[in-house]
């Protein structure tokens, strides 16, 4: 499976850290490559009315890369080496769109499911749901100890 690639959606949340950890274990077993992907975007009101807030106060690419680095540290321990090499990519765009686009060259897309209540936990989040419906490869959803 050395030509196989697992794309993992990472936003810094605990479910995305769990998805990253699960993906690394699967890659270790199968010989697949892992790419952690995070997305950042400007608010919809950005530039409305001619006023443009300073970009550095929003979600710049370097902040997104920090999210990736911190998620990897949480998943495997600060200073610890992950069991497989993990590529990192930060891309501007809506999270669902970025992950769906990344799925075009992936063997598997893995996302964490975020839920904040019993009702929310019973359903998929909007990004997970969009990925399930539109990804170009199989999608795995990690929710705690449950893998869907």
PDB file of C-alpha atoms in Angstrom:
ATOM      1  CA  UNK A   1       0.000   0.000   0.000  1.00  0.00           C
ATOM      2  CA  UNK A   2       2.968   2.353  -0.337  1.00  0.00           C
ATOM      3  CA  UNK A   3       1.168   4.337  -3.043  1.00  0.00           C
ATOM      4  CA  UNK A   4      -1.876   4.780  -0.778  1.00  0.00           C
ATOM      5  CA  UNK A   5      -2.580   8.085   0.952  1.00  0.00           C
ATOM      6  CA  UNK A   6      -4.762   8.771   3.982  1.00  0.00           C
ATOM      7  CA  UNK A   7      -5.980  12.361   4.265  1.00  0.00           C
ATOM      8  CA  UNK A   8      -6.985  13.445   7.769  1.00  0.00           C
ATOM      9  CA  UNK A   9      -9.021  16.558   8.526  1.00  0.00           C
ATOM     10  CA  UNK A  10      -7.459  18.370  11.482  1.00  0.00           C
ATOM     11  CA  UNK A  11      -8.925  21.418  13.214  1.00  0.00           C
ATOM     12  CA  UNK A  12      -7.292  21.062  16.621  1.00  0.00           C
ATOM     13  CA  UNK A  13     -10.384  19.597  18.303  1.00  0.00           C
ATOM     14  CA  UNK A  14     -10.133  16.401  20.337  1.00  0.00           C
ATOM     15  CA  UNK A  15     -12.099  14.404  17.712  1.00  0.00           C
ATOM     16  CA  UNK A  16      -9.657  15.504  14.996  1.00  0.00           C
ATOM     17  CA  UNK A  17      -6.694  14.548  17.210  1.00  0.00           C
ATOM     18  CA  UNK A  18      -8.289  11.116  17.679  1.00  0.00           C
ATOM     19  CA  UNK A  19      -8.783  10.858  13.905  1.00  0.00           C
ATOM     20  CA  UNK A  20      -5.104  11.692  13.379  1.00  0.00           C
ATOM     21  CA  UNK A  21      -4.011   9.071  15.917  1.00  0.00           C
ATOM     22  CA  UNK A  22      -6.280   6.424  14.343  1.00  0.00           C
ATOM     23  CA  UNK A  23      -5.028   7.275  10.835  1.00  0.00           C
ATOM     24  CA  UNK A  24      -1.393   6.933  11.884  1.00  0.00           C
ATOM     25  CA  UNK A  25      -2.099   3.486  13.353  1.00  0.00           C
ATOM     26  CA  UNK A  26      -3.816   2.404  10.136  1.00  0.00           C
ATOM     27  CA  UNK A  27      -0.959   3.786   8.041  1.00  0.00           C
ATOM     28  CA  UNK A  28       1.548   1.931  10.179  1.00  0.00           C
ATOM     29  CA  UNK A  29      -0.302  -1.336   9.494  1.00  0.00           C
ATOM     30  CA  UNK A  30      -0.821  -0.756   5.772  1.00  0.00           C
ATOM     31  CA  UNK A  31       2.215   1.256   4.687  1.00  0.00           C
ATOM     32  CA  UNK A  32       0.056   4.196   3.592  1.00  0.00           C
ATOM     33  CA  UNK A  33       1.191   7.810   3.734  1.00  0.00           C
ATOM     34  CA  UNK A  34      -0.655  10.240   6.022  1.00  0.00           C
ATOM     35  CA  UNK A  35      -1.416  13.855   5.200  1.00  0.00           C
ATOM     36  CA  UNK A  36      -2.934  16.069   7.905  1.00  0.00           C
ATOM     37  CA  UNK A  37      -4.992  18.832   6.298  1.00  0.00           C
ATOM     38  CA  UNK A  38      -6.427  21.922   7.934  1.00  0.00           C
ATOM     39  CA  UNK A  39      -8.446  24.689   6.358  1.00  0.00           C
ATOM     40  CA  UNK A  40      -8.709  28.358   7.168  1.00  0.00           C
ATOM     41  CA  UNK A  41     -10.896  30.995   5.612  1.00  0.00           C
ATOM     42  CA  UNK A  42     -11.776  34.628   5.951  1.00  0.00           C
ATOM     43  CA  UNK A  43     -15.143  35.551   7.488  1.00  0.00           C
ATOM     44  CA  UNK A  44     -17.933  36.168   4.977  1.00  0.00           C
ATOM     45  CA  UNK A  45     -18.069  39.852   5.925  1.00  0.00           C
ATOM     46  CA  UNK A  46     -14.388  40.355   5.060  1.00  0.00           C
ATOM     47  CA  UNK A  47     -14.023  43.474   2.914  1.00  0.00           C
ATOM     48  CA  UNK A  48     -17.754  44.337   3.039  1.00  0.00           C
ATOM     49  CA  UNK A  49     -18.351  48.051   2.724  1.00  0.00           C
ATOM     50  CA  UNK A  50     -14.756  48.781   1.802  1.00  0.00           C
ATOM     51  CA  UNK A  51     -13.462  48.050   5.331  1.00  0.00           C
ATOM     52  CA  UNK A  52     -10.840  45.350   5.462  1.00  0.00           C
ATOM     53  CA  UNK A  53      -9.590  44.208   8.864  1.00  0.00           C
ATOM     54  CA  UNK A  54      -5.887  43.353   9.128  1.00  0.00           C
ATOM     55  CA  UNK A  55      -5.278  39.817   7.876  1.00  0.00           C
ATOM     56  CA  UNK A  56      -2.853  39.002  10.686  1.00  0.00           C
ATOM     57  CA  UNK A  57      -5.721  39.270  13.201  1.00  0.00           C
ATOM     58  CA  UNK A  58      -7.733  36.586  11.437  1.00  0.00           C
ATOM     59  CA  UNK A  59      -6.756  33.023  10.431  1.00  0.00           C
ATOM     60  CA  UNK A  60      -3.466  33.248   8.569  1.00  0.00           C
ATOM     61  CA  UNK A  61      -1.669  30.278   7.100  1.00  0.00           C
ATOM     62  CA  UNK A  62       0.952  30.245   9.864  1.00  0.00           C
ATOM     63  CA  UNK A  63      -1.750  29.969  12.545  1.00  0.00           C
ATOM     64  CA  UNK A  64      -3.271  27.037  10.650  1.00  0.00           C
ATOM     65  CA  UNK A  65       0.141  25.346  10.548  1.00  0.00           C
ATOM     66  CA  UNK A  66       0.420  25.875  14.303  1.00  0.00           C
ATOM     67  CA  UNK A  67      -2.919  24.070  14.705  1.00  0.00           C
ATOM     68  CA  UNK A  68      -1.456  21.124  12.764  1.00  0.00           C
ATOM     69  CA  UNK A  69       1.743  21.059  14.833  1.00  0.00           C
ATOM     70  CA  UNK A  70      -0.187  21.219  18.115  1.00  0.00           C
ATOM     71  CA  UNK A  71      -2.611  18.480  17.023  1.00  0.00           C
ATOM     72  CA  UNK A  72       0.299  16.182  16.143  1.00  0.00           C
ATOM     73  CA  UNK A  73       1.893  16.915  19.526  1.00  0.00           C
ATOM     74  CA  UNK A  74      -1.420  16.124  21.294  1.00  0.00           C
ATOM     75  CA  UNK A  75      -1.923  12.932  19.305  1.00  0.00           C
ATOM     76  CA  UNK A  76       1.517  11.443  19.919  1.00  0.00           C
ATOM     77  CA  UNK A  77       2.990  13.384  22.837  1.00  0.00           C
ATOM     78  CA  UNK A  78       5.015  16.582  22.826  1.00  0.00           C
ATOM     79  CA  UNK A  79       8.421  15.889  21.320  1.00  0.00           C
ATOM     80  CA  UNK A  80       7.467  12.303  20.468  1.00  0.00           C
ATOM     81  CA  UNK A  81       7.884  10.938  16.978  1.00  0.00           C
ATOM     82  CA  UNK A  82       4.637   9.736  15.323  1.00  0.00           C
ATOM     83  CA  UNK A  83       4.728   6.068  14.236  1.00  0.00           C
ATOM     84  CA  UNK A  84       4.661   7.193  10.580  1.00  0.00           C
ATOM     85  CA  UNK A  85       5.699  10.331   8.765  1.00  0.00           C
ATOM     86  CA  UNK A  86       2.846  12.826   8.652  1.00  0.00           C
ATOM     87  CA  UNK A  87       2.677  15.370   5.875  1.00  0.00           C
ATOM     88  CA  UNK A  88       1.051  18.690   6.746  1.00  0.00           C
ATOM     89  CA  UNK A  89      -1.010  20.981   4.566  1.00  0.00           C
ATOM     90  CA  UNK A  90      -2.833  24.209   5.469  1.00  0.00           C
ATOM     91  CA  UNK A  91      -5.126  25.542   2.787  1.00  0.00           C
ATOM     92  CA  UNK A  92      -7.445  28.501   2.509  1.00  0.00           C
ATOM     93  CA  UNK A  93     -11.070  27.566   1.995  1.00  0.00           C
ATOM     94  CA  UNK A  94     -14.126  26.111   3.649  1.00  0.00           C
ATOM     95  CA  UNK A  95     -13.163  22.936   5.555  1.00  0.00           C
ATOM     96  CA  UNK A  96     -15.586  20.637   3.732  1.00  0.00           C
ATOM     97  CA  UNK A  97     -14.485  21.900   0.298  1.00  0.00           C
ATOM     98  CA  UNK A  98     -10.773  21.614   1.139  1.00  0.00           C
ATOM     99  CA  UNK A  99     -11.185  18.040   2.397  1.00  0.00           C
ATOM    100  CA  UNK A 100     -13.382  16.991  -0.512  1.00  0.00           C
ATOM    101  CA  UNK A 101     -10.810  18.381  -2.954  1.00  0.00           C
ATOM    102  CA  UNK A 102      -8.009  16.567  -1.096  1.00  0.00           C
ATOM    103  CA  UNK A 103      -9.974  13.323  -1.321  1.00  0.00           C
ATOM    104  CA  UNK A 104      -9.536  13.294  -5.113  1.00  0.00           C
ATOM    105  CA  UNK A 105      -6.024  11.863  -4.756  1.00  0.00           C
ATOM    106  CA  UNK A 106      -6.556   9.929  -1.514  1.00  0.00           C
ATOM    107  CA  UNK A 107      -7.319   6.310  -0.747  1.00  0.00           C
ATOM    108  CA  UNK A 108      -9.161   7.255   2.431  1.00  0.00           C
ATOM    109  CA  UNK A 109     -10.434  10.447   4.052  1.00  0.00           C
ATOM    110  CA  UNK A 110     -10.628  10.452   7.855  1.00  0.00           C
ATOM    111  CA  UNK A 111     -12.459  13.072   9.904  1.00  0.00           C
ATOM    112  CA  UNK A 112     -13.401  13.435  13.534  1.00  0.00           C
ATOM    113  CA  UNK A 113     -17.038  13.985  14.460  1.00  0.00           C
ATOM    114  CA  UNK A 114     -17.774  16.855  16.775  1.00  0.00           C
ATOM    115  CA  UNK A 115     -20.869  16.777  18.927  1.00  0.00           C
ATOM    116  CA  UNK A 116     -21.746  19.120  21.772  1.00  0.00           C
ATOM    117  CA  UNK A 117     -24.961  17.517  22.995  1.00  0.00           C
ATOM    118  CA  UNK A 118     -26.663  14.135  22.969  1.00  0.00           C
ATOM    119  CA  UNK A 119     -28.649  15.185  19.897  1.00  0.00           C
ATOM    120  CA  UNK A 120     -25.581  16.539  18.102  1.00  0.00           C
ATOM    121  CA  UNK A 121     -23.599  13.404  18.909  1.00  0.00           C
ATOM    122  CA  UNK A 122     -26.320  11.259  17.336  1.00  0.00           C
ATOM    123  CA  UNK A 123     -25.874  12.995  13.990  1.00  0.00           C
ATOM    124  CA  UNK A 124     -22.889  13.805  11.832  1.00  0.00           C
ATOM    125  CA  UNK A 125     -21.443  17.299  11.854  1.00  0.00           C
ATOM    126  CA  UNK A 126     -21.800  19.436   8.738  1.00  0.00           C
ATOM    127  CA  UNK A 127     -18.217  18.847   7.545  1.00  0.00           C
ATOM    128  CA  UNK A 128     -18.416  15.091   8.169  1.00  0.00           C
ATOM    129  CA  UNK A 129     -21.753  14.899   6.391  1.00  0.00           C
ATOM    130  CA  UNK A 130     -20.491  16.866   3.364  1.00  0.00           C
ATOM    131  CA  UNK A 131     -17.424  14.621   3.161  1.00  0.00           C
ATOM    132  CA  UNK A 132     -19.512  11.439   3.318  1.00  0.00           C
ATOM    133  CA  UNK A 133     -21.702  12.661   0.477  1.00  0.00           C
ATOM    134  CA  UNK A 134     -19.106  14.249  -1.794  1.00  0.00           C
ATOM    135  CA  UNK A 135     -15.638  12.768  -1.184  1.00  0.00           C
ATOM    136  CA  UNK A 136     -13.982  10.974  -4.074  1.00  0.00           C
ATOM    137  CA  UNK A 137     -12.784   8.150  -1.801  1.00  0.00           C
ATOM    138  CA  UNK A 138     -14.108   6.198   1.184  1.00  0.00           C
ATOM    139  CA  UNK A 139     -14.608   8.240   4.364  1.00  0.00           C
ATOM    140  CA  UNK A 140     -14.008   7.106   7.937  1.00  0.00           C
ATOM    141  CA  UNK A 141     -15.469   9.083  10.822  1.00  0.00           C
ATOM    142  CA  UNK A 142     -13.816   8.785  14.220  1.00  0.00           C
ATOM    143  CA  UNK A 143     -15.897   9.642  17.284  1.00  0.00           C
ATOM    144  CA  UNK A 144     -14.140   8.769  20.508  1.00  0.00           C
ATOM    145  CA  UNK A 145     -13.639   5.015  20.487  1.00  0.00           C
ATOM    146  CA  UNK A 146     -16.176   4.571  17.706  1.00  0.00           C
ATOM    147  CA  UNK A 147     -15.038   4.394  14.091  1.00  0.00           C
ATOM    148  CA  UNK A 148     -17.734   4.691  11.408  1.00  0.00           C
TER     149      UNK A 148
END
